[in-house]
Coordinates of C-alpha atoms in Angstrom, one line a residue:
Chain A
M134 CA 1.9 215.6 116.5
L135 CA 0.5 213.0 118.9
R136 CA 2.4 212.4 122.0
R137 CA 5.1 208.9 122.1
F138 CA 3.0 205.9 123.1
R139 CA 3.4 202.1 122.9
L140 CA 1.4 200.0 120.9
E141 CA 0.2 196.7 122.6
E142 CA -1.7 194.3 120.0
P143 CA -3.2 191.8 121.5
E144 CA -4.5 188.6 119.9
S145 CA -7.4 187.5 122.7
V146 CA -10.3 189.6 124.2
A147 CA -8.9 187.8 127.3
E148 CA -5.1 189.4 126.9
A149 CA -7.0 192.4 126.0
A150 CA -8.7 192.8 129.0
E151 CA -5.8 191.6 131.3
L152 CA -3.6 194.6 129.7
L153 CA -6.4 196.8 130.6
G154 CA -6.3 195.4 134.2
R155 CA -2.4 195.8 134.3
F156 CA -2.1 199.3 132.6
G157 CA -5.1 200.7 134.1
E158 CA -5.9 204.8 133.4
S159 CA -2.6 204.8 131.4
A160 CA -3.8 202.4 128.7
K161 CA -6.8 202.9 126.4
V162 CA -8.6 200.7 124.0
Y163 CA -8.1 201.6 120.4
A164 CA -9.8 200.5 117.3
G165 CA -10.6 202.9 114.4
G166 CA -9.5 206.1 116.5
T167 CA -12.2 208.4 115.0
E168 CA -12.6 209.7 118.7
L169 CA -9.8 208.9 120.6
L170 CA -7.3 210.3 118.5
L171 CA -9.0 213.2 118.2
A172 CA -9.0 213.5 121.8
M173 CA -5.2 212.6 121.6
K174 CA -4.4 215.3 119.2
E175 CA -6.0 218.0 120.9
G176 CA -4.5 216.8 124.1
L177 CA -7.3 216.8 126.2
V178 CA -6.2 212.9 127.3
Q179 CA -2.5 211.3 127.1
Y180 CA -2.2 207.2 127.3
E181 CA 1.5 205.4 127.6
R182 CA -0.5 202.6 125.9
L183 CA -2.6 201.8 123.2
I184 CA -4.3 198.6 122.7
N185 CA -5.3 197.9 119.0
V186 CA -8.2 195.3 119.5
K187 CA -8.3 195.2 115.9
K188 CA -6.0 191.6 116.0
L189 CA -8.8 189.9 118.0
T190 CA -11.1 187.4 115.7
G191 CA -14.5 187.0 115.7
L192 CA -15.7 190.5 116.6
S193 CA -16.4 191.8 113.4
D194 CA -19.4 190.1 112.2
V195 CA -22.9 190.2 111.8
T196 CA -24.9 187.2 112.2
T197 CA -28.1 185.7 113.5
A198 CA -28.4 183.3 116.4
D199 CA -31.8 182.0 118.3
G200 CA -34.0 185.5 116.7
T201 CA -31.1 187.6 117.8
L202 CA -29.3 189.8 115.8
V203 CA -25.5 189.5 116.8
I204 CA -23.1 192.7 116.1
G205 CA -19.2 192.5 116.5
A206 CA -18.3 195.5 118.3
L207 CA -15.4 195.8 115.8
C208 CA -17.7 196.4 112.9
T209 CA -17.1 199.3 111.0
H210 CA -20.1 201.9 110.2
H211 CA -19.0 201.0 106.9
Q212 CA -19.3 197.3 106.6
L213 CA -23.0 197.4 108.9
E214 CA -24.1 200.0 106.1
N215 CA -23.4 196.8 103.8
S216 CA -24.4 194.5 105.4
P217 CA -27.0 192.2 103.8
V218 CA -28.1 190.5 106.9
L219 CA -28.7 193.5 108.8
R220 CA -30.5 195.5 106.0
D221 CA -32.5 192.4 106.0
K222 CA -33.4 192.6 109.4
L223 CA -32.9 196.0 110.5
P224 CA -33.0 198.4 107.9
A225 CA -33.6 201.3 110.3
L226 CA -30.1 200.5 111.7
T227 CA -28.5 200.4 108.4
K228 CA -30.1 203.2 107.5
L229 CA -28.5 205.0 110.3
E230 CA -25.1 203.5 109.7
Q231 CA -25.2 205.1 106.3
N232 CA -25.2 208.4 107.3
V233 CA -22.6 208.7 110.2
A234 CA -20.5 211.4 110.4
N235 CA -18.7 211.5 106.7
V236 CA -17.6 208.6 104.3
R237 CA -14.1 208.3 105.8
V238 CA -15.1 208.1 109.3
R239 CA -17.3 205.0 108.0
Q240 CA -14.5 203.7 106.3
V241 CA -12.4 203.0 110.1
G242 CA -14.5 203.7 112.8
T243 CA -16.2 201.0 114.7
I244 CA -19.8 201.1 116.3
G245 CA -18.0 199.8 119.2
G246 CA -15.9 202.2 119.7
N247 CA -18.4 204.7 118.5
I248 CA -20.7 203.8 121.9
C249 CA -17.8 203.1 124.3
F250 CA -16.3 206.6 123.5
A251 CA -19.9 208.0 124.2
E252 CA -19.6 211.1 123.0
P253 CA -23.3 212.7 123.4
H254 CA -23.6 214.1 119.8
A255 CA -23.7 210.1 118.4
D256 CA -26.2 208.2 116.6
P257 CA -26.2 204.7 117.3
G258 CA -27.0 204.4 121.0
T259 CA -30.0 206.2 120.5
L260 CA -31.3 203.6 118.0
L261 CA -30.0 200.9 120.2
I262 CA -32.0 201.6 123.0
A263 CA -35.1 201.7 121.1
L264 CA -34.5 198.3 119.7
G265 CA -33.7 196.9 123.2
A266 CA -30.3 195.9 122.6
T267 CA -27.8 194.2 124.7
M268 CA -24.0 195.0 125.0
I269 CA -21.8 191.8 126.0
A270 CA -18.8 193.0 127.8
E271 CA -15.8 190.8 128.4
Q272 CA -13.3 190.2 130.8
S273 CA -10.3 188.0 131.3
S274 CA -12.5 185.3 132.3
S275 CA -16.0 186.3 132.5
K276 CA -18.6 187.9 130.3
R277 CA -21.6 190.0 131.3
E278 CA -24.8 191.8 129.8
I279 CA -25.8 195.5 129.9
T280 CA -28.5 196.6 128.4
A281 CA -28.6 199.6 126.2
E282 CA -30.5 201.6 128.4
D283 CA -28.1 201.0 131.3
F284 CA -25.3 201.3 128.9
F285 CA -25.0 205.1 128.9
V286 CA -24.6 206.4 131.8
D287 CA -23.2 210.1 131.3
A288 CA -21.1 212.2 128.5
Y289 CA -18.1 210.1 127.8
E290 CA -19.1 207.8 130.5
T291 CA -20.2 204.3 129.9
A292 CA -21.2 201.4 132.2
L293 CA -18.2 199.7 131.4
Q294 CA -15.6 198.6 134.1
A295 CA -11.8 199.8 133.4
D296 CA -10.6 196.2 132.5
E297 CA -14.1 195.7 130.2
V298 CA -13.8 195.3 126.5
L299 CA -17.4 195.4 124.4
T300 CA -17.3 192.6 122.3
K301 CA -20.8 192.1 121.5
I302 CA -24.1 194.0 120.8
Q303 CA -27.0 192.1 120.4
V304 CA -30.5 193.1 118.9
P305 CA -33.8 191.0 119.1
I306 CA -34.8 190.2 115.7
P307 CA -37.9 192.5 115.3
A308 CA -41.0 191.0 114.8
P309 CA -43.0 191.0 110.9
N310 CA -44.9 193.6 112.7
A311 CA -42.8 195.5 114.2
R312 CA -41.9 198.8 112.9
S313 CA -38.9 201.5 113.9
A314 CA -37.1 204.4 112.9
Y315 CA -34.5 206.8 113.7
L316 CA -34.2 210.5 112.8
K317 CA -31.3 213.2 113.3
F318 CA -31.2 216.8 113.2
G319 CA -27.9 219.2 112.4
Y320 CA -25.9 221.5 111.1
L321 CA -22.8 221.0 112.3
E322 CA -20.5 218.0 111.8
R323 CA -22.1 216.2 114.5
P324 CA -26.2 215.5 115.2
S325 CA -27.7 217.9 117.7
V326 CA -30.6 216.1 117.9
G327 CA -31.8 212.3 117.5
V328 CA -34.6 210.5 118.3
A329 CA -35.2 206.6 117.5
V330 CA -39.0 204.7 117.9
A331 CA -39.6 201.3 117.9
F332 CA -43.3 199.7 118.4
N333 CA -45.4 196.6 117.2
L334 CA -48.1 197.4 115.1
N335 CA -51.4 195.4 115.2
G336 CA -54.2 197.5 114.9
G337 CA -53.1 199.4 117.6
V338 CA -49.4 200.3 118.6
S339 CA -47.8 198.3 121.7
G340 CA -44.6 197.6 122.9
V341 CA -43.5 201.3 122.5
R342 CA -39.9 202.6 122.9
I343 CA -38.8 206.0 122.4
A344 CA -35.3 207.2 122.7
V345 CA -33.7 210.6 122.7
G346 CA -29.7 211.2 121.7
C347 CA -27.4 214.1 121.1
A348 CA -29.5 216.9 123.0
G349 CA -28.5 215.8 126.3
P350 CA -25.1 214.2 127.9
A351 CA -26.3 210.4 126.8
P352 CA -29.2 208.8 125.2
R353 CA -32.1 208.0 126.7
R354 CA -35.3 206.0 127.1
V355 CA -38.1 208.6 127.4
A356 CA -41.0 206.4 129.1
E357 CA -43.1 209.2 130.0
A358 CA -43.6 210.1 126.0
E359 CA -44.0 206.2 125.2
A360 CA -46.7 206.1 127.8
L361 CA -48.7 208.3 125.8
L362 CA -48.7 206.5 123.0
E363 CA -48.8 202.8 124.4
G364 CA -51.8 200.8 123.8
K365 CA -53.6 203.5 121.6
S366 CA -55.0 202.7 118.1
K367 CA -53.1 204.0 115.0
D368 CA -55.1 207.1 114.9
E369 CA -55.5 208.0 118.7
A370 CA -51.7 207.8 118.5
L371 CA -51.1 209.8 115.5
R372 CA -53.4 212.6 117.7
H373 CA -51.0 212.3 120.9
V374 CA -48.0 212.2 119.3
A375 CA -47.3 215.9 119.7
E376 CA -47.9 215.3 123.7
A377 CA -45.2 212.5 123.1
G378 CA -42.8 215.1 121.5
A379 CA -43.2 217.5 124.1
A380 CA -42.6 215.1 126.7
A381 CA -39.9 213.6 125.2
G382 CA -38.2 216.9 124.8
R383 CA -38.6 217.8 128.6
A384 CA -37.3 214.4 129.7
A385 CA -34.2 214.6 127.3
Q386 CA -32.3 216.5 129.6
A387 CA -31.5 219.1 127.2
I388 CA -28.4 221.1 127.6
S389 CA -28.0 224.4 125.9
D390 CA -24.9 224.6 123.8
L391 CA -23.7 225.3 120.3
H392 CA -26.0 222.9 118.8
G393 CA -29.1 225.1 120.2
S394 CA -30.4 226.1 122.8
Q395 CA -32.1 223.6 125.6
E396 CA -35.5 224.8 124.3
Y397 CA -34.8 224.5 120.8
K398 CA -33.8 221.3 121.0
E399 CA -37.1 220.2 123.0
H400 CA -38.9 221.6 120.4
I401 CA -36.7 218.9 117.5
V402 CA -37.2 216.2 120.0
G403 CA -40.8 216.9 119.4
V404 CA -40.8 217.7 115.8
L405 CA -38.6 214.3 115.0
L406 CA -40.7 212.2 117.1
K407 CA -43.9 213.0 115.0
R408 CA -41.7 212.4 111.7
A409 CA -40.1 209.2 113.2
F410 CA -43.3 207.6 114.7
Q411 CA -45.2 208.8 110.8
S412 CA -41.9 207.3 108.9
A413 CA -42.4 203.9 111.2
L414 CA -46.0 203.8 110.2
S415 CA -45.7 204.0 106.7
Chain B
M912 CA -20.7 230.3 134.3
Q913 CA -22.9 231.7 137.6
F914 CA -24.4 229.3 140.3
Q915 CA -26.5 230.0 143.2
K916 CA -27.0 227.5 145.8
E917 CA -28.6 227.4 149.5
V918 CA -28.7 224.7 151.8
E919 CA -30.1 224.5 155.2
I920 CA -28.2 222.9 157.6
L921 CA -29.4 222.0 161.2
A922 CA -27.1 223.3 162.7
P923 CA -25.9 227.2 165.0
R924 CA -24.3 229.7 163.1
E925 CA -21.2 229.8 164.9
K926 CA -20.8 225.9 164.4
V927 CA -21.2 226.2 160.6
W928 CA -19.1 229.4 160.9
Q929 CA -15.9 227.8 162.6
F930 CA -16.3 224.8 160.5
I931 CA -15.7 226.8 157.2
W932 CA -12.2 227.5 159.1
D933 CA -11.6 223.8 160.0
V934 CA -10.0 223.7 156.4
D935 CA -9.2 219.4 156.3
R936 CA -13.0 219.3 157.0
F937 CA -14.1 221.5 154.9
I938 CA -11.9 220.8 151.9
A939 CA -13.2 217.5 152.4
C940 CA -16.5 218.3 151.5
V941 CA -15.3 219.7 148.2
P942 CA -15.8 216.4 145.7
G943 CA -12.0 215.8 144.1
C944 CA -10.3 218.3 146.4
K945 CA -7.4 217.0 148.3
D946 CA -3.9 218.0 149.9
A947 CA -5.3 221.1 151.3
K948 CA -2.9 223.6 153.2
T949 CA -3.1 226.6 154.7
I950 CA -0.5 229.0 153.6
E951 CA -1.6 231.9 156.1
A952 CA -4.1 231.7 158.4
G953 CA -7.7 233.2 157.2
K954 CA -6.2 234.5 154.3
R955 CA -4.4 232.2 151.9
Y956 CA -4.9 228.2 151.3
A957 CA -3.9 225.9 148.6
A958 CA -5.3 222.6 147.6
T959 CA -5.6 220.3 144.4
M960 CA -8.9 219.7 142.3
V961 CA -9.0 216.5 140.6
E962 CA -12.1 216.6 138.3
K963 CA -13.2 214.1 135.8
V964 CA -15.5 214.1 133.0
G965 CA -15.3 210.5 131.4
P966 CA -11.6 209.7 130.3
F967 CA -11.1 213.5 130.8
K968 CA -8.9 214.3 133.7
V969 CA -7.7 217.3 135.3
E970 CA -5.9 218.2 137.9
F971 CA -5.2 221.9 139.3
P972 CA -3.0 223.0 141.9
T973 CA -5.5 225.7 143.2
T974 CA -4.6 228.4 145.4
I975 CA -7.2 230.1 147.7
E976 CA -7.6 233.6 148.8
V977 CA -9.8 235.0 151.2
L978 CA -10.7 238.5 150.1
E979 CA -13.0 240.0 152.5
R980 CA -14.4 238.0 155.6
E981 CA -17.7 239.5 157.9
E982 CA -17.8 237.5 160.8
L983 CA -20.4 234.8 161.3
T984 CA -22.1 236.3 157.9
R985 CA -20.1 236.5 154.7
I986 CA -16.7 235.5 153.0
K987 CA -15.8 236.5 149.8
A988 CA -12.7 234.6 147.9
Q989 CA -11.0 233.7 145.2
A990 CA -9.5 230.7 143.7
S991 CA -7.3 229.9 140.8
G992 CA -5.5 226.6 139.1
A993 CA -3.9 225.6 136.0
D994 CA -3.5 222.4 134.6
N995 CA -0.5 222.7 132.5
K996 CA -0.5 219.1 131.2
I997 CA -4.1 219.7 129.5
G998 CA -3.4 223.6 128.8
S999 CA -6.4 224.3 130.9
R1000 CA -7.1 227.3 133.9
M1001 CA -9.6 227.7 136.5
K1002 CA -11.3 230.7 137.9
L1003 CA -13.8 230.4 140.8
D1004 CA -15.0 233.7 142.5
L1005 CA -16.8 232.7 145.9
D1006 CA -19.4 234.9 147.9
V1007 CA -20.4 232.6 151.1
H1008 CA -23.5 233.8 153.4
L1009 CA -24.7 232.6 156.3
R1010 CA -27.9 233.6 157.7
E1011 CA -29.7 232.0 161.1
E1012 CA -33.5 231.0 161.0
G1013 CA -34.8 230.2 164.1
D1014 CA -32.3 226.7 164.9
K1015 CA -31.1 226.6 161.3
T1016 CA -28.3 228.2 159.4
I1017 CA -28.9 228.7 156.0
L1018 CA -25.7 228.6 154.0
G1019 CA -25.6 230.2 150.6
F1020 CA -23.3 231.0 148.3
V1021 CA -22.7 232.5 144.8
A1022 CA -20.1 231.0 142.6
G1023 CA -18.8 232.3 139.5
V1024 CA -16.3 229.5 137.6
D1025 CA -14.7 230.1 134.4
I1026 CA -12.6 227.2 132.7
L1027 CA -10.2 228.6 129.7
G1028 CA -8.2 226.6 127.4
K1029 CA -8.3 223.2 126.2
L1030 CA -11.1 221.6 128.7
A1031 CA -13.3 224.2 127.0
A1032 CA -13.2 222.1 124.2
L1033 CA -15.6 219.3 125.7
G1034 CA -18.2 222.1 125.6
H1035 CA -20.0 224.8 127.8
G1036 CA -23.1 222.5 128.7
I1037 CA -20.7 219.5 129.8
I1038 CA -18.5 222.0 131.6
K1039 CA -21.5 223.7 133.2
R1040 CA -23.1 220.2 134.7
K1041 CA -20.1 219.0 136.1
A1042 CA -19.4 222.3 137.6
D1043 CA -23.3 222.2 138.9
Q1044 CA -22.8 218.4 140.3
V1045 CA -19.7 219.5 142.5
L1046 CA -21.3 222.7 143.7
D1047 CA -24.4 220.4 144.6
E1048 CA -22.2 217.5 146.4
F1049 CA -20.2 220.2 148.2
A1050 CA -23.5 221.3 149.8
Q1051 CA -24.5 218.3 150.6
A1052 CA -21.5 217.0 152.0
V1053 CA -21.4 220.5 154.3
K1054 CA -24.6 219.8 155.8
T1055 CA -24.3 216.6 156.1
K1056 CA -20.9 217.2 158.0
L1057 CA -22.4 219.6 160.3
E1058 CA -25.6 217.6 161.0
G1059 CA -24.3 214.5 161.5
D1060 CA -21.5 215.6 164.1
G1061 CA -24.7 216.5 166.4
Chain C
M1432 CA 14.0 203.5 102.2
A1433 CA 12.5 206.7 104.0
K1434 CA 14.4 208.6 106.2
A1435 CA 13.6 207.8 109.8
M1436 CA 12.9 210.7 112.3
T1437 CA 15.5 211.5 114.9
K1438 CA 15.0 207.9 117.4
H1439 CA 14.3 208.2 120.9
S1440 CA 15.8 205.8 123.1
D1441 CA 12.4 204.3 124.0
A1442 CA 11.0 204.0 120.7
Q1443 CA 8.7 201.0 119.3
S1444 CA 9.9 201.0 115.6
I1445 CA 7.2 199.0 113.8
P1446 CA 8.1 198.0 110.3
V1447 CA 5.3 199.0 107.7
S1448 CA 5.4 197.2 104.2
F1449 CA 2.8 198.7 102.2
T1450 CA 2.6 199.6 98.4
L1451 CA 2.3 203.6 97.6
N1452 CA 0.9 204.6 94.4
G1453 CA 2.0 201.1 92.9
R1454 CA 5.3 201.0 94.6
L1455 CA 6.6 198.5 97.4
Q1456 CA 7.6 200.8 100.4
E1457 CA 9.2 199.4 103.5
I1458 CA 9.8 201.6 106.3
E1459 CA 9.6 201.7 109.9
V1460 CA 7.6 204.0 111.9
E1461 CA 6.9 204.9 115.6
P1462 CA 3.0 204.1 116.6
H1463 CA 2.1 207.7 117.5
E1464 CA 3.3 208.7 114.0
L1465 CA 0.5 210.0 111.8
L1466 CA -0.1 208.9 108.1
L1467 CA -0.2 212.3 106.7
D1468 CA 2.9 213.2 108.4
L1469 CA 4.7 210.5 106.8
V1470 CA 3.1 211.2 103.3
R1471 CA 4.0 214.8 103.2
D1472 CA 7.2 215.3 105.4
Q1473 CA 8.8 211.9 105.0
L1474 CA 7.6 210.9 101.7
G1475 CA 7.4 214.6 100.3
L1476 CA 4.1 214.0 98.3
T1477 CA 2.3 217.2 99.5
G1478 CA -1.0 217.0 97.7
A1479 CA -2.9 215.8 100.6
K1480 CA -3.4 218.4 102.9
R1481 CA -3.5 219.2 106.4
S1482 CA -6.8 221.5 106.9
C1483 CA -9.2 221.0 109.4
D1484 CA -7.0 218.3 111.6
V1485 CA -10.5 216.8 112.6
E1486 CA -11.5 214.2 110.0
V1487 CA -14.2 216.7 109.1
C1488 CA -13.2 218.5 105.6
G1489 CA -11.4 215.9 103.0
A1490 CA -8.6 217.7 102.5
C1491 CA -6.2 215.1 103.6
T1492 CA -8.3 212.1 102.0
L1493 CA -5.9 209.1 100.8
L1494 CA -7.2 205.9 99.2
V1495 CA -6.1 202.9 101.6
D1496 CA -6.8 199.8 99.6
G1497 CA -9.2 202.0 97.2
R1498 CA -11.1 203.5 100.1
P1499 CA -11.0 207.0 101.7
V1500 CA -9.5 207.5 104.7
S1501 CA -8.5 210.9 106.5
A1502 CA -5.1 210.7 106.6
C1503 CA -4.8 213.3 109.3
T1504 CA -6.3 210.8 112.2
T1505 CA -4.7 207.7 110.8
L1506 CA -1.7 206.2 112.4
A1507 CA 0.9 205.6 110.0
F1508 CA 1.6 201.8 111.3
E1509 CA -2.5 201.0 109.7
V1510 CA -1.2 201.0 106.2
R1511 CA 0.9 197.8 106.6
G1512 CA 0.3 195.1 104.1
R1513 CA -1.9 197.4 102.4
S1514 CA -2.1 199.6 99.3
V1515 CA -2.0 203.7 99.5
L1516 CA -3.1 205.7 96.7
T1517 CA -2.1 209.6 97.0
I1518 CA -2.7 212.3 94.1
E1519 CA 0.4 212.2 93.2
G1520 CA -0.1 208.4 92.1
L1521 CA -3.2 209.3 90.0
A1522 CA -1.9 209.8 86.6
Q1523 CA 0.0 207.2 84.9
D1524 CA 3.1 207.4 82.6
G1525 CA 2.3 211.7 82.3
K1526 CA -1.4 210.5 81.6
L1527 CA -4.2 212.3 83.3
H1528 CA -6.9 210.4 84.9
P1529 CA -10.1 211.1 83.3
L1530 CA -11.3 212.7 87.1
Q1531 CA -8.2 215.1 86.4
E1532 CA -8.9 215.8 83.1
A1533 CA -12.9 216.5 83.8
F1534 CA -12.0 218.7 86.8
I1535 CA -9.7 221.2 84.6
E1536 CA -12.2 220.7 81.8
Y1537 CA -15.4 221.6 83.9
G1538 CA -13.6 223.8 86.5
G1539 CA -14.0 221.8 89.5
F1540 CA -11.5 224.0 91.5
Q1541 CA -10.5 227.5 92.1
C1542 CA -8.0 227.4 94.5
G1543 CA -7.2 223.9 94.4
F1544 CA -6.8 223.0 98.1
C1545 CA -9.5 220.6 98.5
T1546 CA -9.0 219.0 94.9
P1547 CA -6.8 216.2 96.0
G1548 CA -8.7 215.1 98.4
M1549 CA -11.7 215.4 96.3
I1550 CA -10.9 213.9 93.2
L1551 CA -9.4 210.7 95.3
A1552 CA -12.4 210.3 97.0
A1553 CA -14.4 211.0 93.5
K1554 CA -12.3 208.1 92.3
A1555 CA -13.3 205.7 95.4
L1556 CA -17.1 206.8 94.3
L1557 CA -16.8 206.2 91.0
D1558 CA -15.0 202.9 91.4
E1559 CA -17.7 201.8 93.9
T1560 CA -20.8 203.4 91.9
P1561 CA -19.8 203.8 88.4
N1562 CA -23.3 205.3 87.6
P1563 CA -23.8 207.4 90.6
S1564 CA -27.5 209.6 91.0
E1565 CA -26.5 213.3 91.9
A1566 CA -28.2 212.2 95.3
E1567 CA -25.7 209.5 95.6
L1568 CA -22.5 211.5 94.3
K1569 CA -23.6 214.1 97.3
H1570 CA -24.2 211.6 99.9
F1571 CA -20.6 209.8 99.2
M1572 CA -19.0 213.7 98.9
H1573 CA -20.7 215.3 101.5
G1574 CA -17.2 214.8 103.7
N1575 CA -15.2 216.4 101.3
I1576 CA -15.6 220.6 101.9
C1577 CA -15.1 223.4 99.4
R1578 CA -14.6 226.6 100.1
C1579 CA -14.4 228.4 96.7
T1580 CA -16.5 226.4 93.8
G1581 CA -20.0 226.3 95.5
Y1582 CA -19.6 222.8 94.5
K1583 CA -22.0 222.6 91.1
K1584 CA -18.6 222.5 88.7
I1585 CA -17.4 219.7 91.4
I1586 CA -20.7 217.9 90.5
E1587 CA -20.5 218.3 86.9
S1588 CA -16.8 217.5 86.7
I1589 CA -17.2 213.8 88.5
M1590 CA -20.5 213.1 86.7
A1591 CA -18.4 213.8 83.2
A1592 CA -15.2 211.5 84.5
A1593 CA -17.9 209.0 85.1
K1594 CA -19.3 209.2 81.8
K1595 CA -15.9 208.9 80.2
M1596 CA -14.9 206.2 82.4
R1597 CA -17.9 203.9 81.6
A1598 CA -17.5 204.7 77.7
K1599 CA -13.9 203.0 78.3
A1600 CA -14.7 200.6 80.2

């Protein structure tokens, strides 16, 4: 049994933001509820009001505009795994979405809800950082952009303000010679380590972006590892990928927990980076 | 969970020792701690600890007992609190040491922290990190307060 | 009309009109009520089970608009305007669904606790992919856990049912 709460069903983002501003900590945005309802059932959080954002329009599409892929925050993982636009432009994200949690969570869970709850053991954030995504956050009468790198602040903490609603995720459509891959490892219900890599391939590798997730409190870009591969020829980069993996592991801020010790996770980061890089090249 | 911290304070030992027993100023250094009260001077104190990890907030009304006291040198204390709303308890064993090093005082403490109940569901790793952050901030705040006063 | 729970004076009532196993239901629920409790306790359909309570095991699987959801973590009002299928609604006029027949014939269950969720999930799989490969089947069914069978017989049952259903179609 959940504790009693009131349901608010705003019909515009402005209304939703206004409700959040008015009720503060006693209200929470509710979409798929796949994380929120679990925390509420566990008694870890309590709210007087849930703000159902599923009546907001225009936030459940995947569209393209001026070389940018725009993903509505309310898109469910199921929608994303089946989106022809996404499969065409960002197959790495399609594959990620196909493998989020299980079929029931994918059915109702939204990508917006996933990244806003900022559970450390989650997938999308890591790849979104590697792809250079930008989040659009709206208040009653203003909008701002937050880069994926800046969005994930800490475990369960994002850069969103209390009365901001995440509306869109923008991803630059990769160039024809761009490559990307996301690999994860886990044997519990949630992933234990996730590594995403993205780069341009034109003789050598350039514009390398690497992100590590799940191992530490929040997904993060690992510039230390990127530097070891940037500008190298394909073969040289492959020779350095183990070193890059070790750097990425150290930079992951891995926490020892039930998913594994810090050392184990750092090691897995290295393995996944090597495989992700090879996978992206193929 | 065990933590060990040491902080160098540019202030004489007596001043640091006095500061510790100035309950209001001392408690103000503990992040998330408020409403400090003296129940029995030198022996029992009360305060409320409020900590947040993302949306997860706990409020522990806490009692602090001073178990041992060695003038200007050492304090052994125990604190405990419960947040019934979230079904969790907190236990803290604290060993505080002071020693002089020239015109500096080294304030060191060993803390054993236990979180019991539902909050533990957040995961040992997250809680440990949070506790570590709180203790770091606390040590820095004590140093800043004491050095700032000149 | 389903019996309402004891009403709190501040209760917010949400009218929910939905199709349950092919029949229209019109009830009222409070926002915090869970679908699993509605189905088991108020509607008396106990096929769906509360097992892990964290959306991992699939024992509470129901089909909403033909798609599998974790009833343990779905708010009851979310089925308004939708169709809900429970295991009790699968057999038609006393005749078992090919999946139910296959699970019996091929030994796809032992204790039976996971079975209602397993069969409903399999139905959703086959409705989407009538001729799944074993890899596709395993991927879809990944979220339905069984402690007894070791899954081999479950896979055989579903594949057999799929074959039968394709032949009929």
